[in-house]
XYZ file of C-alpha atoms in Angstrom:
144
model
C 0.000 0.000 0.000
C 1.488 3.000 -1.094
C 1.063 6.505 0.842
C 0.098 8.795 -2.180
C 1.465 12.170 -0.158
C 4.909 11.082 0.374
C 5.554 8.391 -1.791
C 6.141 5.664 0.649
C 5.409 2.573 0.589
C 4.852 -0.704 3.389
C 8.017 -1.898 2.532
C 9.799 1.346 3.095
C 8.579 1.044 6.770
C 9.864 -2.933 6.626
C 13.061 -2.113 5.873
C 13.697 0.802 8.013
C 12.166 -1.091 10.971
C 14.303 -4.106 10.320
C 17.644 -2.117 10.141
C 17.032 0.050 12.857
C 16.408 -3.679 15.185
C 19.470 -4.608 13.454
C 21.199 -2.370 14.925
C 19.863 -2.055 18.095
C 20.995 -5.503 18.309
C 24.373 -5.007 16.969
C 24.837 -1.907 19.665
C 23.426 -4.218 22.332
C 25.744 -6.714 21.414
C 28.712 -4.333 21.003
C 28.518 -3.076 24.784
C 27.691 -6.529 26.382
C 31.123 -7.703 24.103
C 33.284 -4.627 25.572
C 31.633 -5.230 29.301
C 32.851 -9.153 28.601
C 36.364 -7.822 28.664
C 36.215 -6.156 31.489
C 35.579 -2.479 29.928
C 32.241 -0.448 30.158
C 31.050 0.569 26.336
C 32.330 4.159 26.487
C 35.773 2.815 26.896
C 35.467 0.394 24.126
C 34.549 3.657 21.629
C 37.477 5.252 23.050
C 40.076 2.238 22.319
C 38.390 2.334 18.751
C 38.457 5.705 18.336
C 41.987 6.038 19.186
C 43.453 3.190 17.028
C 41.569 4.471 14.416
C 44.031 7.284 13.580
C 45.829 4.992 12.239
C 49.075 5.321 13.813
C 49.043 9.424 15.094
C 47.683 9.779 18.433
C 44.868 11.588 19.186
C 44.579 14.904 21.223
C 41.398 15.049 23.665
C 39.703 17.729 21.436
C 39.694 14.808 18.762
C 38.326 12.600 21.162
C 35.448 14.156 22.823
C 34.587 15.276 18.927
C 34.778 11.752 17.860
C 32.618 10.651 20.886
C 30.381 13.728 20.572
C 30.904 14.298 24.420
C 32.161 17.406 26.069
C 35.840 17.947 26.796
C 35.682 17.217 30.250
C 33.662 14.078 29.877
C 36.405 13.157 27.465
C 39.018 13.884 30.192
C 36.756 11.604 32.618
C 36.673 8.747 30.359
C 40.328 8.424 29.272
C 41.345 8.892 33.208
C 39.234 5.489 33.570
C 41.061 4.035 31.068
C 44.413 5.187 31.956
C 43.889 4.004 35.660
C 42.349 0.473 33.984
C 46.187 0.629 31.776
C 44.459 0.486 28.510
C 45.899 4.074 27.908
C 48.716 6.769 28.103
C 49.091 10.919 27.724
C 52.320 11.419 26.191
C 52.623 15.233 25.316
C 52.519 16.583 22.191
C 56.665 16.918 20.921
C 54.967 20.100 18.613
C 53.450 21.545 21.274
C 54.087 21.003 24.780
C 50.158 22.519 25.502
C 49.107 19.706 23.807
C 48.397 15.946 25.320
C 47.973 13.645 23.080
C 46.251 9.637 24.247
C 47.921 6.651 22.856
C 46.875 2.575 23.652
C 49.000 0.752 26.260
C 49.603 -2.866 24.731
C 46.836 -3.865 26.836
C 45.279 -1.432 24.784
C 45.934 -2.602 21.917
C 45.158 -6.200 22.940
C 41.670 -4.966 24.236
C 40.650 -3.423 20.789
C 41.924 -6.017 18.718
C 40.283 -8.760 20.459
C 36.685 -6.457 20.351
C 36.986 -5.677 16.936
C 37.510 -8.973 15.780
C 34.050 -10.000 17.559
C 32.610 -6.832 16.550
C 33.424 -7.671 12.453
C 32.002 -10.716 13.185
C 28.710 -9.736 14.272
C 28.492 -7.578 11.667
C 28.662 -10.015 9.160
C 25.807 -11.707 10.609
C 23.791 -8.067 10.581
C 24.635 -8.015 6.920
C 22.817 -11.278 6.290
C 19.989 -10.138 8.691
C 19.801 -6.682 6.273
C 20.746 -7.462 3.152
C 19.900 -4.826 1.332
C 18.167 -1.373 2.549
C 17.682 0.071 -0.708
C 17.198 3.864 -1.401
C 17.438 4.783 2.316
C 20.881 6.722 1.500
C 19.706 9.129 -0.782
C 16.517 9.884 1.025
C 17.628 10.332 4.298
C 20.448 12.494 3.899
C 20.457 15.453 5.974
C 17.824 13.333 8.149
C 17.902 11.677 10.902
C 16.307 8.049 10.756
């Protein structure tokens, strides 16, 4: 059944509904994995976050960005994970202002072992939705 005023049809809901239960599950799933290893979620993001710079080490500006938290909850949340040894400050050699967070090797243990479960279950969520057609281009600028 198709809504004449916007063009949508039942399967347009389908789809949306099954990818957004997708990944509820998949986010579900992501912060039981990172409690399973002894971390709370937010630290997980961090660890991912931070080896995702592929080499350079992050300042905390970059981090509470790529977290979309404020600086100081930033701060809070890589103090946790420097006290748990998953992370360092080192300052910046360009500019001493500057601190910038790199992983301990239990660091870099932690996120390894979480992202190999994590590309795992997302394999599965790829079979679950194959295919959400035509969502892209309509929803940019949107919020789903």
């Amino acid at each position: 059944m198709a809504s004449a005023r916007n063009g949508l049809k039942e399967v347009d809901y389908q789809r949306l509904a099954r990818f957004r239960y997708a990944l509820r599950q998949f986010l579900r799933f992501s912060e039981d994995a990172a409690r399973d290893v002894g971390i709370s979620p937010g630290q997980y993001q961090l660890l991912l976050f931070i080896r995702s710079f592929g080499g350079r080490a992050p300042i905390v500006a970059e981090m509470a960005e790529k977290l979309q938290v404020r600086h100081q909850s930033a701060v809070g949340l890589i103090d946790r994970c420097e006290r748990a040894g998953l992370v360092a400050r080192r300052a910046d050699p360009d500019d001493g202002r500057r601190v910038r967070v790199v992983l301990t090797a239990k660091g870099r243990r932690t996120i390894s072992r979480l992202v190999s479960l994590h590309l795992r279950e997302l394999a599965g969520l790829r079979r679950a939705v194959p295919s959400v057609p035509h969502l892209a281009p309509r929803s940019q600028g949107r919020r789903a």
